[in-house]
GROMACS .gro file of C-alpha atoms in nm:
model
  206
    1UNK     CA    1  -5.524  -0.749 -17.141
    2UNK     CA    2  -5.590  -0.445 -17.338
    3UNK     CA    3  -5.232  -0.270 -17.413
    4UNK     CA    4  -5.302   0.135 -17.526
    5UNK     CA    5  -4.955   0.228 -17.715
    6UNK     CA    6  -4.873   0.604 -17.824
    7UNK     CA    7  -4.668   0.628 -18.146
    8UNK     CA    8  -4.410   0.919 -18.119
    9UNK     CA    9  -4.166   0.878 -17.848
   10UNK     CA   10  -4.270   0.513 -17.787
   11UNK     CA   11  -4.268   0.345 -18.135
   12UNK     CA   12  -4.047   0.621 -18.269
   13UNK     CA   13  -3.756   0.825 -18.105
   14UNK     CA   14  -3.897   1.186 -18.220
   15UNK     CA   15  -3.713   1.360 -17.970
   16UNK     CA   16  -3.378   1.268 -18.130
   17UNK     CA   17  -3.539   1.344 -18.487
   18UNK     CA   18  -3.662   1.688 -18.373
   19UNK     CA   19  -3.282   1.768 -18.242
   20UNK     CA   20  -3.105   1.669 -18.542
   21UNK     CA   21  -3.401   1.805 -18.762
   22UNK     CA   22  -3.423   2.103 -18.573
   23UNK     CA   23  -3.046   2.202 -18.548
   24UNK     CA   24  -3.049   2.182 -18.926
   25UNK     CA   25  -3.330   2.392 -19.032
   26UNK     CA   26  -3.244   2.653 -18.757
   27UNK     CA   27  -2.929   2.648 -18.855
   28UNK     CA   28  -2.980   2.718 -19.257
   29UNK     CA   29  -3.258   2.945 -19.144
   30UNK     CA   30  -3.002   3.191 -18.957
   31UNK     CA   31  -3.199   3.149 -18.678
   32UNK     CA   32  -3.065   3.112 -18.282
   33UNK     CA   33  -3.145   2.845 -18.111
   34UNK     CA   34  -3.006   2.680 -17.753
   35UNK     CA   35  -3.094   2.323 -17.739
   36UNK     CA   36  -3.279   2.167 -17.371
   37UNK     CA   37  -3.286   1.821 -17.418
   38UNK     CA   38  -3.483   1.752 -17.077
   39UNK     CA   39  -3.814   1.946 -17.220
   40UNK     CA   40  -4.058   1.784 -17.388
   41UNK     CA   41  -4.221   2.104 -17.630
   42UNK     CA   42  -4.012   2.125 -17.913
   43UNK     CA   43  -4.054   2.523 -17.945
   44UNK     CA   44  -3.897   2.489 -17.600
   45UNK     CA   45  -3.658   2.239 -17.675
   46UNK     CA   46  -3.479   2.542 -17.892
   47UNK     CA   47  -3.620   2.862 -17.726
   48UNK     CA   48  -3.774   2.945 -18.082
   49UNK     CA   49  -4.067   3.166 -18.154
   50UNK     CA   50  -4.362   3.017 -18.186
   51UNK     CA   51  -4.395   3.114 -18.576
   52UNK     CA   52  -4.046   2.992 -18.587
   53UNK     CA   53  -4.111   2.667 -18.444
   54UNK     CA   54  -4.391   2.593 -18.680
   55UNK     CA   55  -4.207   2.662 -19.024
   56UNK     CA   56  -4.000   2.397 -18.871
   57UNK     CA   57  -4.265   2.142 -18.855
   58UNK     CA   58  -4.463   2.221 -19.151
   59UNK     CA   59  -4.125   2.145 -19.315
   60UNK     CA   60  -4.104   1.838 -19.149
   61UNK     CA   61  -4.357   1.698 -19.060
   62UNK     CA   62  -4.491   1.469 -19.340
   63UNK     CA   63  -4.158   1.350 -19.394
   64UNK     CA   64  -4.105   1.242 -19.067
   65UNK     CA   65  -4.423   1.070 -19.099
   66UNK     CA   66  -4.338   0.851 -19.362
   67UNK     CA   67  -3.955   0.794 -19.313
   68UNK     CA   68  -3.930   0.793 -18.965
   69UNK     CA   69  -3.759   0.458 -18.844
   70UNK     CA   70  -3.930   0.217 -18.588
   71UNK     CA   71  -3.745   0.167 -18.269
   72UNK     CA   72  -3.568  -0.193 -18.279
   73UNK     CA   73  -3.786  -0.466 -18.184
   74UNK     CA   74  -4.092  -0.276 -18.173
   75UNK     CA   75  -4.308  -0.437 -18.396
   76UNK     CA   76  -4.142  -0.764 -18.296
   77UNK     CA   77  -4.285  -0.711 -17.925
   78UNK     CA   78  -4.581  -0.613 -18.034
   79UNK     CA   79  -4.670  -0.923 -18.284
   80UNK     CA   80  -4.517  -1.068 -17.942
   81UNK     CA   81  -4.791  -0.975 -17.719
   82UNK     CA   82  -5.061  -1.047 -17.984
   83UNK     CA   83  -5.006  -1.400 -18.017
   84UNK     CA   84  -5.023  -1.340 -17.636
   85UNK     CA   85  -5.380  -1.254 -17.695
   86UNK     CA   86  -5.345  -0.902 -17.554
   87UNK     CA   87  -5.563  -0.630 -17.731
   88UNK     CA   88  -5.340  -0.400 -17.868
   89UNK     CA   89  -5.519  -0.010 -17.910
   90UNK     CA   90  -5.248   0.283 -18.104
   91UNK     CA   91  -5.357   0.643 -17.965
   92UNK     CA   92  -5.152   0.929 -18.114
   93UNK     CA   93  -5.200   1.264 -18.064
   94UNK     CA   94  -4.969   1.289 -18.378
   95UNK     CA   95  -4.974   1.650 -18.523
   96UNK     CA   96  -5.267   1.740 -18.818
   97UNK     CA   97  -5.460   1.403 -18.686
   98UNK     CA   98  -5.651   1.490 -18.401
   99UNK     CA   99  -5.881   1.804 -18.514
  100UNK     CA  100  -6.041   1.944 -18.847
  101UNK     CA  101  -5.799   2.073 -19.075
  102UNK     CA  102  -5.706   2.034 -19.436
  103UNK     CA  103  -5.408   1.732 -19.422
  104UNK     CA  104  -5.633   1.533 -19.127
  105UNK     CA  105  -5.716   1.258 -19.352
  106UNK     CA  106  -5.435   1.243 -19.552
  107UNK     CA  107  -5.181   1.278 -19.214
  108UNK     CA  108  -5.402   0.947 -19.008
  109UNK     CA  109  -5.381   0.786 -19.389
  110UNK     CA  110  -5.031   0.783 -19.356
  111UNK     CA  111  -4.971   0.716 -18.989
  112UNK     CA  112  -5.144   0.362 -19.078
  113UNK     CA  113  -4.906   0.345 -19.373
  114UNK     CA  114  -4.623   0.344 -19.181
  115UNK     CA  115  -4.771   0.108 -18.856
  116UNK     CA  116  -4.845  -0.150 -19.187
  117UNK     CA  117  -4.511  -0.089 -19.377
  118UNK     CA  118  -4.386  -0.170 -19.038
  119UNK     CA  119  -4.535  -0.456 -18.973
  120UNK     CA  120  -4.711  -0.338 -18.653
  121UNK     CA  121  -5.051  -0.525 -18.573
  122UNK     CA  122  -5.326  -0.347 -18.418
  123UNK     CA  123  -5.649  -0.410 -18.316
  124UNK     CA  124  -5.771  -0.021 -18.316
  125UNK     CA  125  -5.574   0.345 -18.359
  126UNK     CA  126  -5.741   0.605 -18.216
  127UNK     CA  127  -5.652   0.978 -18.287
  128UNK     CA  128  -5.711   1.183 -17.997
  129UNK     CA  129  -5.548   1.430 -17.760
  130UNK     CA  130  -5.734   1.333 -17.479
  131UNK     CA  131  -5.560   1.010 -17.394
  132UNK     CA  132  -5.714   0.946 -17.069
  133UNK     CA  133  -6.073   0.998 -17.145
  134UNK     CA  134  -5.979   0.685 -17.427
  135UNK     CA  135  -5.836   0.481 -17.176
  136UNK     CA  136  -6.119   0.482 -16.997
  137UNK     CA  137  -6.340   0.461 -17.254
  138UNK     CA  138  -6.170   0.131 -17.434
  139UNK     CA  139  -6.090   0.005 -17.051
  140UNK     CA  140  -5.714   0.001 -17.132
  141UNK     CA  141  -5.530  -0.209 -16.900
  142UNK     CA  142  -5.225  -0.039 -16.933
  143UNK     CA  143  -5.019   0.257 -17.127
  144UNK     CA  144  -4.687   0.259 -17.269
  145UNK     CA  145  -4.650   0.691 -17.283
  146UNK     CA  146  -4.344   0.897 -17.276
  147UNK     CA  147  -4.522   1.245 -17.193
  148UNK     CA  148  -4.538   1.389 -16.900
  149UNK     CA  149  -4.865   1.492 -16.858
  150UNK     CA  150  -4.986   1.211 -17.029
  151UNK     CA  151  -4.812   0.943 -16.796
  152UNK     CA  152  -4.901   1.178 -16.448
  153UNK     CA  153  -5.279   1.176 -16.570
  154UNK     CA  154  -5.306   0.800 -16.657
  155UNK     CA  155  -5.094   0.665 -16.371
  156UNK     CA  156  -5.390   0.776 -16.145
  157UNK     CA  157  -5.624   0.525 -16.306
  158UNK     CA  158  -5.435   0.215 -16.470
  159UNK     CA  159  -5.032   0.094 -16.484
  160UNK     CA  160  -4.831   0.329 -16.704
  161UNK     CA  161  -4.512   0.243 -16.867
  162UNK     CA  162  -4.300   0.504 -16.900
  163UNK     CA  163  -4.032   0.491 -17.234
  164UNK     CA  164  -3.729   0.694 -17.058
  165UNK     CA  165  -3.657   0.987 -17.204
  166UNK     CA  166  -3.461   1.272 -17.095
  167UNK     CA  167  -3.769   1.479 -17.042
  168UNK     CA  168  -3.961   1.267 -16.817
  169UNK     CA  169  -3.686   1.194 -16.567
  170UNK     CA  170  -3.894   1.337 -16.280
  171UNK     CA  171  -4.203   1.178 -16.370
  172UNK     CA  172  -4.231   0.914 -16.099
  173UNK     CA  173  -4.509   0.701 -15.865
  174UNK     CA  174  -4.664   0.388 -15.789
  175UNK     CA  175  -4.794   0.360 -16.126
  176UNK     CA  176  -4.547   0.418 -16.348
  177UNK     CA  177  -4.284   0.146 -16.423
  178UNK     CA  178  -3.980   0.315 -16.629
  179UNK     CA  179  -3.870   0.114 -16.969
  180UNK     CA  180  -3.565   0.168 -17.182
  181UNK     CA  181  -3.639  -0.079 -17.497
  182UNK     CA  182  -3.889  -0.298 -17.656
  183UNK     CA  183  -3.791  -0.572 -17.494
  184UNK     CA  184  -3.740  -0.441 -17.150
  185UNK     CA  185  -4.136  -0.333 -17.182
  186UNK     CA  186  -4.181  -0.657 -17.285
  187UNK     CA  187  -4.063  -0.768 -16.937
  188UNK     CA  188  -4.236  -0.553 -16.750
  189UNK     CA  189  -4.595  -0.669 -16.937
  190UNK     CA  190  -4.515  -1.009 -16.874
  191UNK     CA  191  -4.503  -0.931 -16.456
  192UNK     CA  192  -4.803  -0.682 -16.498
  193UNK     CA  193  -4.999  -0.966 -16.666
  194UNK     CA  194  -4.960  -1.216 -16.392
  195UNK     CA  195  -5.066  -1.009 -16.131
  196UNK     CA  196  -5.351  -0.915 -16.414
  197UNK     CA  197  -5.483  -1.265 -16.434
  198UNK     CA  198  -5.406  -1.329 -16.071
  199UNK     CA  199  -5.686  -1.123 -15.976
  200UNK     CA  200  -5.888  -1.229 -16.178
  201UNK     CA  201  -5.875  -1.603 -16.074
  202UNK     CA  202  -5.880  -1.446 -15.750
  203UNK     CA  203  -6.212  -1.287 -15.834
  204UNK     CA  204  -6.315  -1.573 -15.975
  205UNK     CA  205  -6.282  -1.792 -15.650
  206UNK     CA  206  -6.489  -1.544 -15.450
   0.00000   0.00000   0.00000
């Protein structure tokens, strides 16, 4: 099967780094903030300004980028479902790496950095915001997402597995199979590959 995995929220838990992160900054910045842990935009997260919201980021975004820990088991799972000859496809829409801009090189240089100081193998990494037109493209089998939009739009076309976070609670359907670790996704692969290669044998017979 070809596996499509997104980086932040699903290898990494940047909605917890953002909080603490953002807390801090607005905090030493003298600037108010109220903190909504069910939204997913991080200038909403805080009701910030928009200006405000991106001093915070340009602060902190490269060093996220390079420190950020890897959920547990993560690359484990991964290596897992290589040896399990799955295709395994990264697409980020990580910040600076998906449009023309002066840190675009040096921001997807360092997002495969990390995936190899990790010890995550990949087959590809694509860098795009327009995760369902790659999906298609690459004939992804299935997803592992944590946004919203991302997992509503996908779901319509392939199995999604959704990483739980507060912010996609209402995110639901036929198509979407909720996951709260590495190894519970792990699981879940496992039962989507058997009906995978069950219809193909199917296929096969007719």
């Amino acid at each position: 099967m070809k596996i499509g995995i997104d980086i932040d929220g699903v290898l990494t838990d940047e909605h917890m780094y953002i909080i603490d992160k953002g807390t801090e900054f607005f905090y030493k910045n003298n600037i108010p903030y109220k903190i909504h842990k069910d939204i997913y935009d991080s200038k909403e997260i805080f009701e910030v300004s928009e200006k405000e919201y991106n001093n915070f980021w340009e602060e902190n975004i490269f060093e996220y980028s390079k420190c950020i820990s890897i959920r547990p088991f993560a690359s484990e799972i991964i290596n897992k479902l290589k040896k399990d000859n799955n295709e395994i496809h990264i697409i980020t829409s990580r910040s600076f790496t998906t449009y023309e801009n002066k840190y675009k090189d040096l921001m997807q240089s360092i997002v495969k950095q990390w995936l190899n100081k990790n010890e995550v193998k990949y087959d590809n990494i694509i860098f795009s915001k327009t995760k369902l037109a790659i999906c298609k493209e690459l004939k992804i089998n299935v997803m592992i997402e944590d946004k919203p939009e991302n997992i509503e739009e996908i779901s319509k076309y392939i199995p999604v597995i959704c990483y739980d976070h507060p912010y996609n609670q209402q995110i639901n359907g036929i198509n979407i199979i909720r996951c709260y670790s590495w190894y519970d996704i792990y699981d879940k692969i496992q039962s989507i590959q058997k009906n995978y290669y069950r219809v193909i044998e199917e296929n096969v017979k007719k």
